[in-house]
């Protein structure tokens, strides 16, 4: 019986890998063919100093392989969640978002409320075709009550404008957790789990054509996948919506060598955005 279960597991993993490769190859061809800016440094560089607020801890620590069984559990879980369509039960666009924000209120559902200044709900076009998911507010976001306004936010703005051809106000930006983790530590799984339903409701209300998932924490919490280096640039689905993971901008500020890889992911995202009918301007 155990042998059979192992064999089935291996078979399903092979099929998933083949499907992912197939999707990736198609998408990469489209990306290659798209007319895009060639110079990575011009697209993503400038103001590359490390974020003053210490930045959100990212990537490196989460790169270890998850134990196979745990990873399989998460993948199994993902496929259910990823395929299940998100239900815009709150209503769509600005109206839906307002309802979700009212429900979130002055949230005290987890311990992160103790240290926060503001709940950082989300910002941007309530009907955006691209929705960007980050990890959680840093110091400046906490003070302003808006996601991605510090150095990582400036990097994100360049990623969006210079490669995707989209201004910040043309997309919708939200985080896995709405309150700043103390010292910019990664959100704990319980904190992320408490906040995640609100994020999924936001995604359902905005109804984007494409989701851009930034960094290993969002990858793990939203797509239930481990290892941003392995998963980046590979299209997957969130509630049936195409989703592309890439490096977190704070990570790119610390490890600029990886901007070239991020640039490839963003070119892929641009090609998919266009192919999916995403609006620009
Ligand atoms: N990093 C994030 O993940 N989100 C923000 O809002 C700011 C920095």
Short mmCIF file of C-alpha atoms and ligand atoms in Angstrom, two decimals:
data_model
loop_
_atom_site.label_atom_id
_atom_site.label_comp_id
_atom_site.label_asym_id
_atom_site.label_seq_id
_atom_site.Cartn_x
_atom_site.Cartn_y
_atom_site.Cartn_z
CA UNK A 1 0.00 0.00 0.00
CA UNK A 2 2.81 2.39 0.97
CA UNK A 3 4.57 1.60 -2.31
CA UNK A 4 1.44 2.42 -4.23
CA UNK A 5 1.06 5.75 -2.41
CA UNK A 6 4.73 6.57 -3.12
CA UNK A 7 4.32 5.66 -6.76
CA UNK A 8 1.18 7.75 -7.09
CA UNK A 9 2.87 10.69 -5.41
CA UNK A 10 5.82 10.45 -7.80
CA UNK A 11 3.51 10.16 -10.79
CA UNK A 12 1.49 13.23 -9.79
CA UNK A 13 4.69 15.18 -9.16
CA UNK A 14 5.95 14.23 -12.65
CA UNK A 15 2.70 15.31 -14.27
CA UNK A 16 2.76 18.61 -12.38
CA UNK A 17 6.36 19.25 -13.42
CA UNK A 18 5.58 18.42 -17.06
CA UNK A 19 2.55 20.71 -17.06
CA UNK A 20 4.48 23.52 -15.40
CA UNK A 21 7.31 23.14 -17.91
CA UNK A 22 4.88 23.14 -20.80
CA UNK A 23 3.14 26.29 -19.55
CA UNK A 24 6.48 27.90 -18.87
CA UNK A 25 7.86 27.16 -22.31
CA UNK A 26 4.80 28.66 -24.00
CA UNK A 27 4.88 31.73 -21.81
CA UNK A 28 8.63 32.17 -22.23
CA UNK A 29 8.26 32.12 -26.00
CA UNK A 30 5.65 34.85 -25.79
CA UNK A 31 7.87 36.83 -23.46
CA UNK A 32 10.85 36.48 -25.77
CA UNK A 33 8.81 37.71 -28.70
CA UNK A 34 7.42 40.75 -26.94
CA UNK A 35 9.02 44.10 -27.74
CA UNK A 36 10.53 45.07 -24.41
CA UNK A 37 13.25 47.24 -22.96
CA UNK A 38 16.53 45.38 -23.30
CA UNK A 39 18.68 47.02 -20.70
CA UNK A 40 18.08 45.54 -17.27
CA UNK A 41 20.27 48.05 -15.46
CA UNK A 42 18.36 50.96 -16.91
CA UNK A 43 15.05 49.33 -16.09
CA UNK A 44 15.65 48.39 -12.47
CA UNK A 45 18.65 50.36 -11.27
CA UNK A 46 18.96 53.70 -9.50
CA UNK A 47 18.83 54.30 -5.78
CA UNK A 48 20.15 50.84 -5.03
CA UNK A 49 21.15 51.57 -1.50
CA UNK A 50 19.85 49.20 1.15
CA UNK A 51 16.50 50.26 2.59
CA UNK A 52 16.93 52.53 5.58
CA UNK A 53 14.34 50.72 7.66
CA UNK A 54 16.31 47.47 7.53
CA UNK A 55 13.96 45.94 4.98
CA UNK A 56 11.81 42.92 5.38
CA UNK A 57 13.86 39.78 5.91
CA UNK A 58 13.49 37.82 2.72
CA UNK A 59 14.34 34.85 0.66
CA UNK A 60 17.66 33.63 1.83
CA UNK A 61 16.46 32.17 5.10
CA UNK A 62 13.53 30.44 3.46
CA UNK A 63 15.49 28.86 0.66
CA UNK A 64 16.17 25.54 2.42
CA UNK A 65 14.31 22.56 1.04
CA UNK A 66 11.14 21.76 2.94
CA UNK A 67 10.93 18.15 4.12
CA UNK A 68 9.35 16.19 1.27
CA UNK A 69 6.22 15.19 3.18
CA UNK A 70 5.52 18.74 4.35
CA UNK A 71 6.12 20.08 0.88
CA UNK A 72 3.74 17.54 -0.61
CA UNK A 73 1.05 18.52 1.93
CA UNK A 74 1.43 22.14 0.95
CA UNK A 75 1.36 21.38 -2.77
CA UNK A 76 -1.73 19.24 -2.34
CA UNK A 77 -3.31 22.05 -0.40
CA UNK A 78 -2.30 24.61 -3.02
CA UNK A 79 -3.84 22.74 -5.87
CA UNK A 80 -7.20 22.83 -4.08
CA UNK A 81 -6.95 26.47 -3.17
CA UNK A 82 -5.35 27.58 -6.39
CA UNK A 83 -8.00 26.02 -8.55
CA UNK A 84 -11.04 26.96 -6.47
CA UNK A 85 -12.34 30.20 -8.01
CA UNK A 86 -12.31 33.16 -5.66
CA UNK A 87 -15.82 34.24 -4.80
CA UNK A 88 -16.45 38.01 -4.96
CA UNK A 89 -19.01 37.67 -2.16
CA UNK A 90 -18.23 41.18 -0.91
CA UNK A 91 -19.03 42.73 -4.26
CA UNK A 92 -16.52 43.93 -6.81
CA UNK A 93 -14.25 46.92 -7.27
CA UNK A 94 -14.32 49.86 -4.87
CA UNK A 95 -17.58 48.74 -3.27
CA UNK A 96 -16.26 45.26 -2.48
CA UNK A 97 -12.98 46.63 -1.15
CA UNK A 98 -14.79 49.12 1.08
CA UNK A 99 -16.86 46.30 2.55
CA UNK A 100 -13.74 44.20 3.25
CA UNK A 101 -11.93 47.16 4.79
CA UNK A 102 -14.90 47.89 7.03
CA UNK A 103 -14.93 44.26 8.14
CA UNK A 104 -11.19 44.36 8.84
CA UNK A 105 -11.74 47.53 10.85
CA UNK A 106 -9.32 48.30 13.64
CA UNK A 107 -8.23 44.66 13.50
CA UNK A 108 -7.11 42.95 16.72
CA UNK A 109 -7.31 39.39 15.42
CA UNK A 110 -3.59 38.68 16.00
CA UNK A 111 -0.68 40.00 18.05
CA UNK A 112 0.64 42.22 15.25
CA UNK A 113 -1.94 44.83 16.25
CA UNK A 114 0.08 45.56 19.40
CA UNK A 115 2.99 47.19 17.60
CA UNK A 116 1.37 48.77 14.59
CA UNK A 117 0.56 52.41 13.93
CA UNK A 118 -1.83 51.85 11.02
CA UNK A 119 -3.58 48.93 9.41
CA UNK A 120 -2.17 48.89 5.87
CA UNK A 121 -5.08 47.66 3.81
CA UNK A 122 -4.10 48.11 0.17
CA UNK A 123 -3.85 50.78 -2.48
CA UNK A 124 -4.46 51.34 -6.18
CA UNK A 125 -7.08 50.80 -8.83
CA UNK A 126 -9.96 48.75 -7.35
CA UNK A 127 -10.57 47.30 -10.84
CA UNK A 128 -6.92 46.78 -11.75
CA UNK A 129 -5.91 44.08 -14.21
CA UNK A 130 -2.68 43.50 -12.25
CA UNK A 131 -2.66 42.82 -8.52
CA UNK A 132 0.66 42.82 -6.66
CA UNK A 133 1.08 40.92 -3.41
CA UNK A 134 3.89 41.77 -0.99
CA UNK A 135 4.75 40.45 2.43
CA UNK A 136 3.80 43.03 5.03
CA UNK A 137 4.25 46.70 5.89
CA UNK A 138 7.65 48.04 6.90
CA UNK A 139 8.27 51.10 9.02
CA UNK A 140 7.30 53.70 6.45
CA UNK A 141 4.24 51.79 5.32
CA UNK A 142 3.15 51.45 8.94
CA UNK A 143 3.48 55.19 9.46
CA UNK A 144 1.72 56.14 6.24
CA UNK A 145 -0.87 53.37 6.16
CA UNK A 146 -0.01 52.56 2.55
CA UNK A 147 1.86 49.56 1.11
CA UNK A 148 5.24 49.89 -0.58
CA UNK A 149 6.07 53.54 0.07
CA UNK A 150 9.65 53.03 1.38
CA UNK A 151 12.79 52.08 -0.58
CA UNK A 152 11.32 48.71 -1.57
CA UNK A 153 8.29 50.61 -2.83
CA UNK A 154 10.46 52.83 -5.01
CA UNK A 155 12.06 49.70 -6.42
CA UNK A 156 8.61 48.21 -7.02
CA UNK A 157 7.52 51.38 -8.82
CA UNK A 158 10.51 51.04 -11.16
CA UNK A 159 9.77 47.36 -11.76
CA UNK A 160 6.19 48.21 -12.67
CA UNK A 161 6.86 51.32 -14.73
CA UNK A 162 10.05 50.36 -16.54
CA UNK A 163 9.28 46.76 -17.37
CA UNK A 164 5.52 46.26 -17.14
CA UNK A 165 4.73 49.74 -18.40
CA UNK A 166 2.28 50.35 -15.56
CA UNK A 167 2.12 53.16 -13.03
CA UNK A 168 1.48 52.38 -9.40
CA UNK A 169 -2.02 53.85 -9.61
CA UNK A 170 -2.89 51.48 -12.47
CA UNK A 171 -2.38 48.36 -10.36
CA UNK A 172 -3.68 47.22 -6.98
CA UNK A 173 -1.11 46.53 -4.24
CA UNK A 174 -1.74 44.54 -1.07
CA UNK A 175 0.26 42.53 1.45
CA UNK A 176 -0.07 39.13 3.08
CA UNK A 177 -0.31 40.80 6.50
CA UNK A 178 -1.85 44.23 7.07
CA UNK A 179 0.14 45.17 10.18
CA UNK A 180 3.89 45.65 10.50
CA UNK A 181 5.70 42.71 12.10
CA UNK A 182 7.98 44.07 14.85
CA UNK A 183 11.51 44.77 13.58
CA UNK A 184 10.37 43.81 10.09
CA UNK A 185 10.61 40.11 10.90
CA UNK A 186 8.77 37.68 8.63
CA UNK A 187 5.12 37.27 9.58
CA UNK A 188 4.55 34.08 11.55
CA UNK A 189 2.39 31.46 9.81
CA UNK A 190 -0.46 32.04 12.33
CA UNK A 191 -0.36 35.79 11.64
CA UNK A 192 -0.40 35.20 7.90
CA UNK A 193 -3.20 32.67 8.24
CA UNK A 194 -5.30 35.17 10.22
CA UNK A 195 -4.87 37.87 7.59
CA UNK A 196 -4.99 35.74 4.45
CA UNK A 197 -8.80 35.56 4.13
CA UNK A 198 -8.85 39.34 3.83
CA UNK A 199 -6.23 39.26 1.10
CA UNK A 200 -8.13 36.59 -0.83
CA UNK A 201 -11.30 38.65 -0.53
CA UNK A 202 -9.39 41.65 -1.91
CA UNK A 203 -8.20 39.57 -4.85
CA UNK A 204 -11.75 38.39 -5.47
CA UNK A 205 -13.10 41.96 -5.34
CA UNK A 206 -10.46 43.41 -7.67
CA UNK A 207 -10.70 40.48 -10.15
CA UNK A 208 -7.26 41.04 -11.72
CA UNK A 209 -6.21 39.26 -14.89
CA UNK A 210 -2.77 38.58 -13.44
CA UNK A 211 -1.26 38.45 -9.96
CA UNK A 212 2.39 39.27 -9.28
CA UNK A 213 3.62 37.56 -6.11
CA UNK A 214 6.66 39.18 -4.51
CA UNK A 215 9.12 37.13 -2.50
CA UNK A 216 9.25 33.94 -0.57
CA UNK A 217 6.79 34.83 2.20
CA UNK A 218 3.99 35.72 -0.21
CA UNK A 219 4.93 32.68 -2.29
CA UNK A 220 4.56 30.43 0.73
CA UNK A 221 1.47 32.01 2.23
CA UNK A 222 -0.50 32.77 -0.93
CA UNK A 223 0.55 30.05 -3.34
CA UNK A 224 1.68 27.50 -0.71
CA UNK A 225 4.94 26.99 -2.58
CA UNK A 226 8.43 26.91 -1.12
CA UNK A 227 11.58 28.48 -2.52
CA UNK A 228 11.39 31.67 -4.54
CA UNK A 229 14.54 30.81 -6.46
CA UNK A 230 12.93 27.64 -7.72
CA UNK A 231 9.45 29.04 -8.29
CA UNK A 232 10.15 32.50 -9.70
CA UNK A 233 9.07 33.11 -13.27
CA UNK A 234 6.86 30.02 -13.32
CA UNK A 235 3.24 30.78 -13.90
CA UNK A 236 0.83 29.21 -11.46
CA UNK A 237 -2.73 30.06 -10.36
CA UNK A 238 -4.37 31.75 -7.44
CA UNK A 239 -8.07 31.06 -7.31
CA UNK A 240 -7.90 30.30 -11.02
CA UNK A 241 -6.17 33.61 -11.78
CA UNK A 242 -2.75 33.38 -13.46
CA UNK A 243 -0.04 34.27 -10.93
CA UNK A 244 3.68 34.84 -11.46
CA UNK A 245 6.11 34.84 -8.53
CA UNK A 246 9.30 36.89 -8.57
CA UNK A 247 11.83 38.26 -6.11
CA UNK A 248 10.77 40.81 -3.52
CA UNK A 249 12.04 44.32 -4.36
CA UNK A 250 13.70 44.58 -0.91
CA UNK A 251 15.69 41.45 -1.77
CA UNK A 252 16.71 42.98 -5.11
CA UNK A 253 17.99 46.03 -3.27
CA UNK A 254 20.20 43.76 -1.19
CA UNK A 255 21.18 41.36 -3.99
CA UNK A 256 21.29 43.45 -7.17
CA UNK A 257 22.91 40.58 -9.12
CA UNK A 258 19.49 38.92 -9.16
CA UNK A 259 17.83 41.86 -10.89
CA UNK A 260 18.56 40.20 -14.22
CA UNK A 261 16.44 37.20 -13.17
CA UNK A 262 13.70 39.50 -11.89
CA UNK A 263 13.80 41.35 -15.19
CA UNK A 264 13.14 38.05 -17.02
CA UNK A 265 10.19 37.34 -14.71
CA UNK A 266 8.78 40.80 -15.29
CA UNK A 267 9.11 40.49 -19.05
CA UNK A 268 7.17 37.25 -18.78
CA UNK A 269 4.58 39.04 -16.61
CA UNK A 270 4.29 41.80 -19.19
CA UNK A 271 3.77 39.36 -22.02
CA UNK A 272 1.16 37.45 -20.04
CA UNK A 273 -0.54 40.69 -18.94
CA UNK A 274 -0.87 41.75 -22.55
CA UNK A 275 -1.96 38.30 -23.73
CA UNK A 276 -4.61 38.24 -20.99
CA UNK A 277 -6.01 41.56 -22.18
CA UNK A 278 -4.56 43.69 -19.38
CA UNK A 279 -5.19 47.41 -19.85
CA UNK A 280 -2.41 49.95 -20.05
CA UNK A 281 -3.22 53.67 -20.05
N1 LIG B 1 7.55 45.18 1.74
C1 LIG B 1 6.36 44.55 1.60
O1 LIG B 1 6.30 43.36 1.40
N2 LIG B 1 5.26 45.28 1.65
C2 LIG B 1 5.27 46.59 1.85
O2 LIG B 1 4.21 47.18 1.89
C3 LIG B 1 6.52 47.21 2.02
C4 LIG B 1 7.65 46.50 1.96
#
